[in-house]
PDB file of C-alpha atoms in Angstrom:
ATOM      1  CA  GLU T  27      -7.622 -10.148 -16.051  1.00  0.00           C
ATOM      2  CA  ALA T  28      -8.859 -10.931 -12.634  1.00  0.00           C
ATOM      3  CA  GLY T  29      -7.359  -8.883  -9.757  1.00  0.00           C
ATOM      4  CA  VAL T  30      -5.939  -9.864  -6.502  1.00  0.00           C
ATOM      5  CA  THR T  31      -8.606 -11.718  -4.488  1.00  0.00           C
ATOM      6  CA  GLN T  32      -8.865 -12.157  -0.652  1.00  0.00           C
ATOM      7  CA  SER T  33     -10.732 -14.280   1.428  1.00  0.00           C
ATOM      8  CA  PRO T  34     -12.862 -13.979   3.729  1.00  0.00           C
ATOM      9  CA  THR T  35     -14.089 -10.364   3.406  1.00  0.00           C
ATOM     10  CA  HIS T  36     -14.921 -10.061   7.139  1.00  0.00           C
ATOM     11  CA  LEU T  37     -13.530 -12.248  10.018  1.00  0.00           C
ATOM     12  CA  ILE T  38     -14.609 -12.123  13.549  1.00  0.00           C
ATOM     13  CA  LYS T  39     -12.522 -13.806  16.199  1.00  0.00           C
ATOM     14  CA  THR T  40     -12.103 -13.931  20.057  1.00  0.00           C
ATOM     15  CA  ARG T  41      -8.938 -12.744  21.783  1.00  0.00           C
ATOM     16  CA  GLY T  42      -6.504 -15.692  22.069  1.00  0.00           C
ATOM     17  CA  GLN T  43      -7.768 -17.528  18.899  1.00  0.00           C
ATOM     18  CA  GLN T  44      -5.923 -17.753  15.523  1.00  0.00           C
ATOM     19  CA  ALA T  45      -6.976 -16.172  12.187  1.00  0.00           C
ATOM     20  CA  THR T  46      -6.109 -17.379   8.851  1.00  0.00           C
ATOM     21  CA  LEU T  47      -6.425 -14.912   5.720  1.00  0.00           C
ATOM     22  CA  ARG T  48      -6.079 -16.055   2.004  1.00  0.00           C
ATOM     23  CA  CYS T  49      -4.884 -14.139  -0.967  1.00  0.00           C
ATOM     24  CA  SER T  50      -4.746 -15.087  -4.521  1.00  0.00           C
ATOM     25  CA  PRO T  51      -2.499 -12.929  -6.783  1.00  0.00           C
ATOM     26  CA  ILE T  52      -2.904 -11.793 -10.207  1.00  0.00           C
ATOM     27  CA  SER T  53      -2.297 -14.550 -12.683  1.00  0.00           C
ATOM     28  CA  GLY T  54       1.364 -14.426 -13.499  1.00  0.00           C
ATOM     29  CA  HIS T  55       2.592 -12.553 -10.432  1.00  0.00           C
ATOM     30  CA  THR T  56       5.040 -14.405  -8.329  1.00  0.00           C
ATOM     31  CA  SER T  57       5.320 -12.045  -5.239  1.00  0.00           C
ATOM     32  CA  VAL T  58       2.620 -11.527  -2.489  1.00  0.00           C
ATOM     33  CA  TYR T  59       2.856  -8.733   0.051  1.00  0.00           C
ATOM     34  CA  TRP T  60       0.745  -8.366   3.290  1.00  0.00           C
ATOM     35  CA  TYR T  61      -0.030  -5.281   5.031  1.00  0.00           C
ATOM     36  CA  GLN T  62      -1.908  -4.212   8.080  1.00  0.00           C
ATOM     37  CA  GLN T  63      -4.073  -1.015   8.041  1.00  0.00           C
ATOM     38  CA  ALA T  64      -5.018  -0.212  11.353  1.00  0.00           C
ATOM     39  CA  LEU T  65      -7.132   2.749  12.329  1.00  0.00           C
ATOM     40  CA  GLY T  66      -4.807   5.802  12.826  1.00  0.00           C
ATOM     41  CA  LEU T  67      -1.668   3.794  12.007  1.00  0.00           C
ATOM     42  CA  GLY T  68      -1.736   3.832   8.244  1.00  0.00           C
ATOM     43  CA  LEU T  69      -0.460   0.742   6.339  1.00  0.00           C
ATOM     44  CA  GLN T  70       2.289  -1.170   7.984  1.00  0.00           C
ATOM     45  CA  PHE T  71       4.362  -3.645   5.876  1.00  0.00           C
ATOM     46  CA  LEU T  72       4.076  -7.168   7.248  1.00  0.00           C
ATOM     47  CA  LEU T  73       5.486  -9.714   4.780  1.00  0.00           C
ATOM     48  CA  TRP T  74       6.771 -10.270   1.425  1.00  0.00           C
ATOM     49  CA  TYR T  75       6.939 -13.575  -0.224  1.00  0.00           C
ATOM     50  CA  ASP T  76       8.377 -14.467  -3.695  1.00  0.00           C
ATOM     51  CA  GLU T  77       8.778 -17.826  -5.225  1.00  0.00           C
ATOM     52  CA  GLY T  78       7.615 -19.705  -1.982  1.00  0.00           C
ATOM     53  CA  GLU T  79      10.050 -17.982   0.167  1.00  0.00           C
ATOM     54  CA  GLU T  80       9.755 -15.161   2.697  1.00  0.00           C
ATOM     55  CA  ARG T  81      12.009 -12.452   1.450  1.00  0.00           C
ATOM     56  CA  ASN T  82      11.315  -9.615   3.890  1.00  0.00           C
ATOM     57  CA  ARG T  83       9.439  -9.121   7.070  1.00  0.00           C
ATOM     58  CA  GLY T  84       8.297  -5.947   8.965  1.00  0.00           C
ATOM     59  CA  ASN T  85       8.247  -4.992  12.513  1.00  0.00           C
ATOM     60  CA  PHE T  86       5.663  -7.517  13.842  1.00  0.00           C
ATOM     61  CA  PRO T  87       6.007 -10.210  16.426  1.00  0.00           C
ATOM     62  CA  PRO T  88       6.442 -13.876  15.420  1.00  0.00           C
ATOM     63  CA  ARG T  89       2.799 -14.652  15.921  1.00  0.00           C
ATOM     64  CA  PHE T  90       2.246 -12.989  12.571  1.00  0.00           C
ATOM     65  CA  SER T  91       3.371 -15.665   9.946  1.00  0.00           C
ATOM     66  CA  GLY T  92       2.469 -16.668   6.640  1.00  0.00           C
ATOM     67  CA  ARG T  93       3.431 -18.865   3.625  1.00  0.00           C
ATOM     68  CA  GLN T  94       3.202 -18.978  -0.140  1.00  0.00           C
ATOM     69  CA  PHE T  95       2.014 -22.032  -2.057  1.00  0.00           C
ATOM     70  CA  PRO T  96       3.430 -23.349  -5.354  1.00  0.00           C
ATOM     71  CA  ASN T  97       0.518 -21.639  -7.117  1.00  0.00           C
ATOM     72  CA  TYR T  98       1.694 -18.391  -5.673  1.00  0.00           C
ATOM     73  CA  SER T  99      -1.278 -17.821  -3.506  1.00  0.00           C
ATOM     74  CA  SER T 100      -0.604 -17.022   0.034  1.00  0.00           C
ATOM     75  CA  GLU T 101      -1.924 -17.443   3.663  1.00  0.00           C
ATOM     76  CA  LEU T 102      -1.421 -14.884   6.626  1.00  0.00           C
ATOM     77  CA  ASN T 103      -1.781 -16.583  10.002  1.00  0.00           C
ATOM     78  CA  VAL T 104      -1.999 -14.588  13.237  1.00  0.00           C
ATOM     79  CA  ASN T 105      -1.808 -16.694  16.415  1.00  0.00           C
ATOM     80  CA  ALA T 106      -2.829 -15.659  19.777  1.00  0.00           C
ATOM     81  CA  LEU T 107      -5.040 -12.819  18.706  1.00  0.00           C
ATOM     82  CA  GLU T 108      -5.105  -9.470  20.612  1.00  0.00           C
ATOM     83  CA  LEU T 109      -7.436  -6.798  20.533  1.00  0.00           C
ATOM     84  CA  GLU T 110      -5.171  -4.443  18.636  1.00  0.00           C
ATOM     85  CA  ASP T 111      -4.822  -6.934  15.885  1.00  0.00           C
ATOM     86  CA  SER T 112      -8.211  -5.555  14.720  1.00  0.00           C
ATOM     87  CA  ALA T 113      -7.446  -4.002  11.265  1.00  0.00           C
ATOM     88  CA  LEU T 114      -7.913  -4.389   7.683  1.00  0.00           C
ATOM     89  CA  TYR T 115      -5.447  -6.733   6.187  1.00  0.00           C
ATOM     90  CA  LEU T 116      -4.394  -6.065   2.665  1.00  0.00           C
ATOM     91  CA  CYS T 117      -2.691  -8.313   0.177  1.00  0.00           C
ATOM     92  CA  ALA T 118      -0.795  -7.100  -2.799  1.00  0.00           C
ATOM     93  CA  SER T 119       1.007  -8.837  -5.738  1.00  0.00           C
ATOM     94  CA  SER T 120       3.628  -7.997  -8.412  1.00  0.00           C
ATOM     95  CA  PRO T 121       5.025  -9.621 -11.360  1.00  0.00           C
ATOM     96  CA  ARG T 122       8.234 -11.909 -11.609  1.00  0.00           C
ATOM     97  CA  LEU T 123      10.123  -9.061 -13.251  1.00  0.00           C
ATOM     98  CA  GLU T 124      10.492  -5.924 -11.057  1.00  0.00           C
ATOM     99  CA  SER T 125       7.733  -3.512 -11.936  1.00  0.00           C
ATOM    100  CA  TYR T 126       7.951  -1.370  -8.732  1.00  0.00           C
ATOM    101  CA  GLU T 127       4.166  -1.003  -8.304  1.00  0.00           C
ATOM    102  CA  GLN T 128       2.118  -3.325  -6.278  1.00  0.00           C
ATOM    103  CA  TYR T 129      -1.577  -4.356  -6.908  1.00  0.00           C
ATOM    104  CA  PHE T 130      -3.833  -4.630  -4.055  1.00  0.00           C
ATOM    105  CA  GLY T 131      -6.802  -6.745  -3.202  1.00  0.00           C
ATOM    106  CA  PRO T 132      -9.975  -5.486  -1.456  1.00  0.00           C
ATOM    107  CA  GLY T 133      -8.702  -6.651   2.106  1.00  0.00           C
ATOM    108  CA  THR T 134      -9.949  -8.762   4.830  1.00  0.00           C
ATOM    109  CA  ARG T 135     -11.429  -6.963   7.897  1.00  0.00           C
ATOM    110  CA  LEU T 136     -10.457  -8.692  10.953  1.00  0.00           C
ATOM    111  CA  THR T 137     -12.211  -7.931  14.201  1.00  0.00           C
ATOM    112  CA  VAL T 138     -10.998  -9.342  17.386  1.00  0.00           C
ATOM    113  CA  THR T 139     -13.390  -9.138  20.383  1.00  0.00           C
TER     114      THR T 139
ATOM    115  CA  ALA K  23      14.152   6.493  11.114  1.00  0.00           C
ATOM    116  CA  GLN K  24      12.557   6.365   7.554  1.00  0.00           C
ATOM    117  CA  SER K  25       9.115   8.088   7.378  1.00  0.00           C
ATOM    118  CA  VAL K  26       6.557   9.666   5.009  1.00  0.00           C
ATOM    119  CA  ALA K  27       4.465  12.616   6.068  1.00  0.00           C
ATOM    120  CA  GLN K  28       1.283  13.643   4.530  1.00  0.00           C
ATOM    121  CA  PRO K  29       0.717  17.012   6.424  1.00  0.00           C
ATOM    122  CA  GLU K  30      -2.913  17.347   5.664  1.00  0.00           C
ATOM    123  CA  ASP K  31      -5.516  14.964   6.884  1.00  0.00           C
ATOM    124  CA  GLN K  32      -8.110  16.450   4.564  1.00  0.00           C
ATOM    125  CA  VAL K  33      -8.141  18.454   1.458  1.00  0.00           C
ATOM    126  CA  ASN K  34     -11.147  20.112   0.214  1.00  0.00           C
ATOM    127  CA  VAL K  35     -11.365  21.822  -3.214  1.00  0.00           C
ATOM    128  CA  ALA K  36     -13.990  22.843  -5.629  1.00  0.00           C
ATOM    129  CA  GLU K  37     -14.890  20.879  -8.669  1.00  0.00           C
ATOM    130  CA  GLY K  38     -12.804  22.286 -11.695  1.00  0.00           C
ATOM    131  CA  ASN K  39     -10.088  23.820  -9.391  1.00  0.00           C
ATOM    132  CA  PRO K  40      -6.690  22.522  -9.346  1.00  0.00           C
ATOM    133  CA  LEU K  41      -5.749  20.259  -6.407  1.00  0.00           C
ATOM    134  CA  THR K  42      -2.534  19.406  -4.627  1.00  0.00           C
ATOM    135  CA  VAL K  43      -2.018  16.760  -2.047  1.00  0.00           C
ATOM    136  CA  LYS K  44       1.280  16.956  -0.069  1.00  0.00           C
ATOM    137  CA  CYS K  45       3.890  14.357   0.658  1.00  0.00           C
ATOM    138  CA  THR K  46       7.355  14.714   2.155  1.00  0.00           C
ATOM    139  CA  TYR K  47       9.685  11.929   3.034  1.00  0.00           C
ATOM    140  CA  SER K  48      12.724  11.245   5.159  1.00  0.00           C
ATOM    141  CA  VAL K  49      14.513   8.337   3.504  1.00  0.00           C
ATOM    142  CA  SER K  50      18.244   8.151   2.776  1.00  0.00           C
ATOM    143  CA  GLY K  51      19.479   8.269  -0.846  1.00  0.00           C
ATOM    144  CA  ASN K  52      17.050   8.678  -3.848  1.00  0.00           C
ATOM    145  CA  PRO K  53      13.989   6.405  -3.120  1.00  0.00           C
ATOM    146  CA  TYR K  54      11.313   5.114  -5.385  1.00  0.00           C
ATOM    147  CA  LEU K  55       8.252   7.228  -4.699  1.00  0.00           C
ATOM    148  CA  PHE K  56       4.516   6.206  -5.283  1.00  0.00           C
ATOM    149  CA  TRP K  57       0.844   7.479  -5.022  1.00  0.00           C
ATOM    150  CA  TYR K  58      -2.053   5.219  -4.334  1.00  0.00           C
ATOM    151  CA  VAL K  59      -5.709   6.163  -3.992  1.00  0.00           C
ATOM    152  CA  GLN K  60      -8.187   4.178  -1.974  1.00  0.00           C
ATOM    153  CA  TYR K  61     -11.913   4.446  -2.767  1.00  0.00           C
ATOM    154  CA  PRO K  62     -14.626   3.595  -0.149  1.00  0.00           C
ATOM    155  CA  ASN K  63     -15.044  -0.263   0.139  1.00  0.00           C
ATOM    156  CA  ARG K  64     -12.408  -0.835  -2.462  1.00  0.00           C
ATOM    157  CA  GLY K  65      -8.684  -1.723  -2.345  1.00  0.00           C
ATOM    158  CA  LEU K  66      -5.743   0.590  -3.093  1.00  0.00           C
ATOM    159  CA  GLN K  67      -5.093   1.474  -6.668  1.00  0.00           C
ATOM    160  CA  PHE K  68      -1.775   2.489  -8.033  1.00  0.00           C
ATOM    161  CA  LEU K  69      -1.816   6.101  -9.490  1.00  0.00           C
ATOM    162  CA  LEU K  70       1.831   6.875 -10.433  1.00  0.00           C
ATOM    163  CA  LYS K  71       5.478   6.262  -9.483  1.00  0.00           C
ATOM    164  CA  TYR K  72       8.866   7.978  -9.685  1.00  0.00           C
ATOM    165  CA  ILE K  73      11.585   5.688 -10.397  1.00  0.00           C
ATOM    166  CA  THR K  74      14.325   7.858 -12.357  1.00  0.00           C
ATOM    167  CA  GLY K  75      14.466  10.470 -14.839  1.00  0.00           C
ATOM    168  CA  ASP K  76      12.036  13.421 -15.430  1.00  0.00           C
ATOM    169  CA  ASN K  77      11.157  15.031 -12.017  1.00  0.00           C
ATOM    170  CA  LEU K  78       7.505  15.465 -13.315  1.00  0.00           C
ATOM    171  CA  VAL K  79       5.637  12.107 -13.683  1.00  0.00           C
ATOM    172  CA  LYS K  80       2.221  11.524 -15.077  1.00  0.00           C
ATOM    173  CA  GLY K  81      -0.218   8.880 -13.970  1.00  0.00           C
ATOM    174  CA  SER K  82      -3.719   7.633 -14.114  1.00  0.00           C
ATOM    175  CA  TYR K  83      -6.821   9.677 -14.222  1.00  0.00           C
ATOM    176  CA  GLY K  84      -5.075  12.973 -15.155  1.00  0.00           C
ATOM    177  CA  PHE K  85      -3.024  13.004 -11.968  1.00  0.00           C
ATOM    178  CA  GLU K  86       0.854  14.025 -12.041  1.00  0.00           C
ATOM    179  CA  ALA K  87       3.382  14.444  -9.271  1.00  0.00           C
ATOM    180  CA  GLU K  88       6.652  16.271  -9.103  1.00  0.00           C
ATOM    181  CA  PHE K  89       9.650  15.046  -7.446  1.00  0.00           C
ATOM    182  CA  ASN K  90      11.781  17.575  -5.531  1.00  0.00           C
ATOM    183  CA  LYS K  91      15.056  16.272  -4.304  1.00  0.00           C
ATOM    184  CA  SER K  92      16.042  19.354  -2.351  1.00  0.00           C
ATOM    185  CA  GLN K  93      12.766  19.516  -0.584  1.00  0.00           C
ATOM    186  CA  THR K  94      12.377  15.737  -0.353  1.00  0.00           C
ATOM    187  CA  SER K  95       8.775  16.119  -1.554  1.00  0.00           C
ATOM    188  CA  PHE K  96       6.474  14.335  -3.895  1.00  0.00           C
ATOM    189  CA  HIS K  97       3.385  16.355  -4.098  1.00  0.00           C
ATOM    190  CA  LEU K  98       0.394  14.988  -6.266  1.00  0.00           C
ATOM    191  CA  LYS K  99      -1.528  17.375  -8.360  1.00  0.00           C
ATOM    192  CA  LYS K 100      -4.371  17.653 -10.827  1.00  0.00           C
ATOM    193  CA  PRO K 101      -5.085  20.715 -13.046  1.00  0.00           C
ATOM    194  CA  SER K 102      -8.987  20.402 -12.758  1.00  0.00           C
ATOM    195  CA  ALA K 103     -10.601  18.398  -9.966  1.00  0.00           C
ATOM    196  CA  LEU K 104     -13.567  16.009 -10.386  1.00  0.00           C
ATOM    197  CA  VAL K 105     -16.264  15.008  -7.818  1.00  0.00           C
ATOM    198  CA  SER K 106     -15.145  11.314  -8.583  1.00  0.00           C
ATOM    199  CA  ASP K 107     -11.642  12.227  -7.351  1.00  0.00           C
ATOM    200  CA  SER K 108     -13.050  12.224  -3.836  1.00  0.00           C
ATOM    201  CA  ALA K 109     -11.107   9.505  -2.057  1.00  0.00           C
ATOM    202  CA  LEU K 110      -8.151   8.677   0.403  1.00  0.00           C
ATOM    203  CA  TYR K 111      -4.719   9.226  -1.122  1.00  0.00           C
ATOM    204  CA  PHE K 112      -1.607   7.597   0.139  1.00  0.00           C
ATOM    205  CA  CYS K 113       1.957   8.451  -0.450  1.00  0.00           C
ATOM    206  CA  ALA K 114       4.619   5.619  -0.232  1.00  0.00           C
ATOM    207  CA  VAL K 115       8.295   5.318  -0.609  1.00  0.00           C
ATOM    208  CA  ARG K 116      10.750   2.508  -1.149  1.00  0.00           C
ATOM    209  CA  ALA K 117      14.429   2.930  -0.068  1.00  0.00           C
ATOM    210  CA  ARG K 118      17.160   2.175  -2.667  1.00  0.00           C
ATOM    211  CA  PRO K 119      19.359   0.404  -3.137  1.00  0.00           C
ATOM    212  CA  GLY K 120      18.443  -3.117  -2.027  1.00  0.00           C
ATOM    213  CA  ASN K 121      15.612  -5.375  -3.110  1.00  0.00           C
ATOM    214  CA  ASN K 122      13.537  -5.539   0.253  1.00  0.00           C
ATOM    215  CA  ARG K 123      10.374  -4.290  -1.651  1.00  0.00           C
ATOM    216  CA  LYS K 124       9.313  -2.600   1.655  1.00  0.00           C
ATOM    217  CA  LEU K 125       6.957   0.220   1.149  1.00  0.00           C
ATOM    218  CA  ILE K 126       6.726   3.045   3.893  1.00  0.00           C
ATOM    219  CA  TRP K 127       3.428   4.734   3.859  1.00  0.00           C
ATOM    220  CA  GLY K 128       2.033   8.120   4.799  1.00  0.00           C
ATOM    221  CA  LEU K 129      -1.158   8.144   6.884  1.00  0.00           C
ATOM    222  CA  GLY K 130      -3.157   9.448   4.042  1.00  0.00           C
ATOM    223  CA  THR K 131      -4.938  12.514   2.996  1.00  0.00           C
ATOM    224  CA  SER K 132      -8.754  12.489   2.495  1.00  0.00           C
ATOM    225  CA  LEU K 133      -9.634  14.473  -0.686  1.00  0.00           C
ATOM    226  CA  ALA K 134     -13.230  15.961  -0.825  1.00  0.00           C
ATOM    227  CA  VAL K 135     -14.171  17.689  -4.188  1.00  0.00           C
ATOM    228  CA  ASN K 136     -17.204  19.724  -3.905  1.00  0.00           C
ATOM    229  CA  PRO K 137     -19.618  20.107  -6.703  1.00  0.00           C
TER     230      PRO K 137
END
């Protein structure tokens, strides 16, 4: 069974630009979660999508947004990039039925210069 | 405010010795509790969870954790450490009731097992 995949592995952007990160969940999983892992701040919950709808959102500004497609893959968009957006962005998925644990991808390393 | 504390940034233990990685939380009610491990250049891997029932839960790779409601703790333990256990360990909690699926994370504890 293929795990959660994320692309790209690394992304370098300039302050003010937009970044798009992609995630494909494990086959059969309908929920996708996004986390930001910044140095010294640990993992911070960003977004939860399920069945194409945004279900919950963490304490991040509106320039962090995303969507979930009919095939359950997801995009995270970060507009007007700031230097402090530099972090590892992790995507996780979970099955349709509540299983409590989340399954993580390897992450996308975003560097803003 | 809801929070998770991992009081030790780093834990060092000799191979073959027991290990403990500590986690305490401040979340109202009886939360769901989790441990994840992050190996270098790899994503987070689920180790174990406490949802309900027996306070001692067993997980992957010989790890176990004990839920202590009075001390609001969920310490991770292993009877005999392996060098391959060296990694970054994260404790996470999810408040209940509610279905917001939001996990609150500790900052992580780096475990170094010395041969």
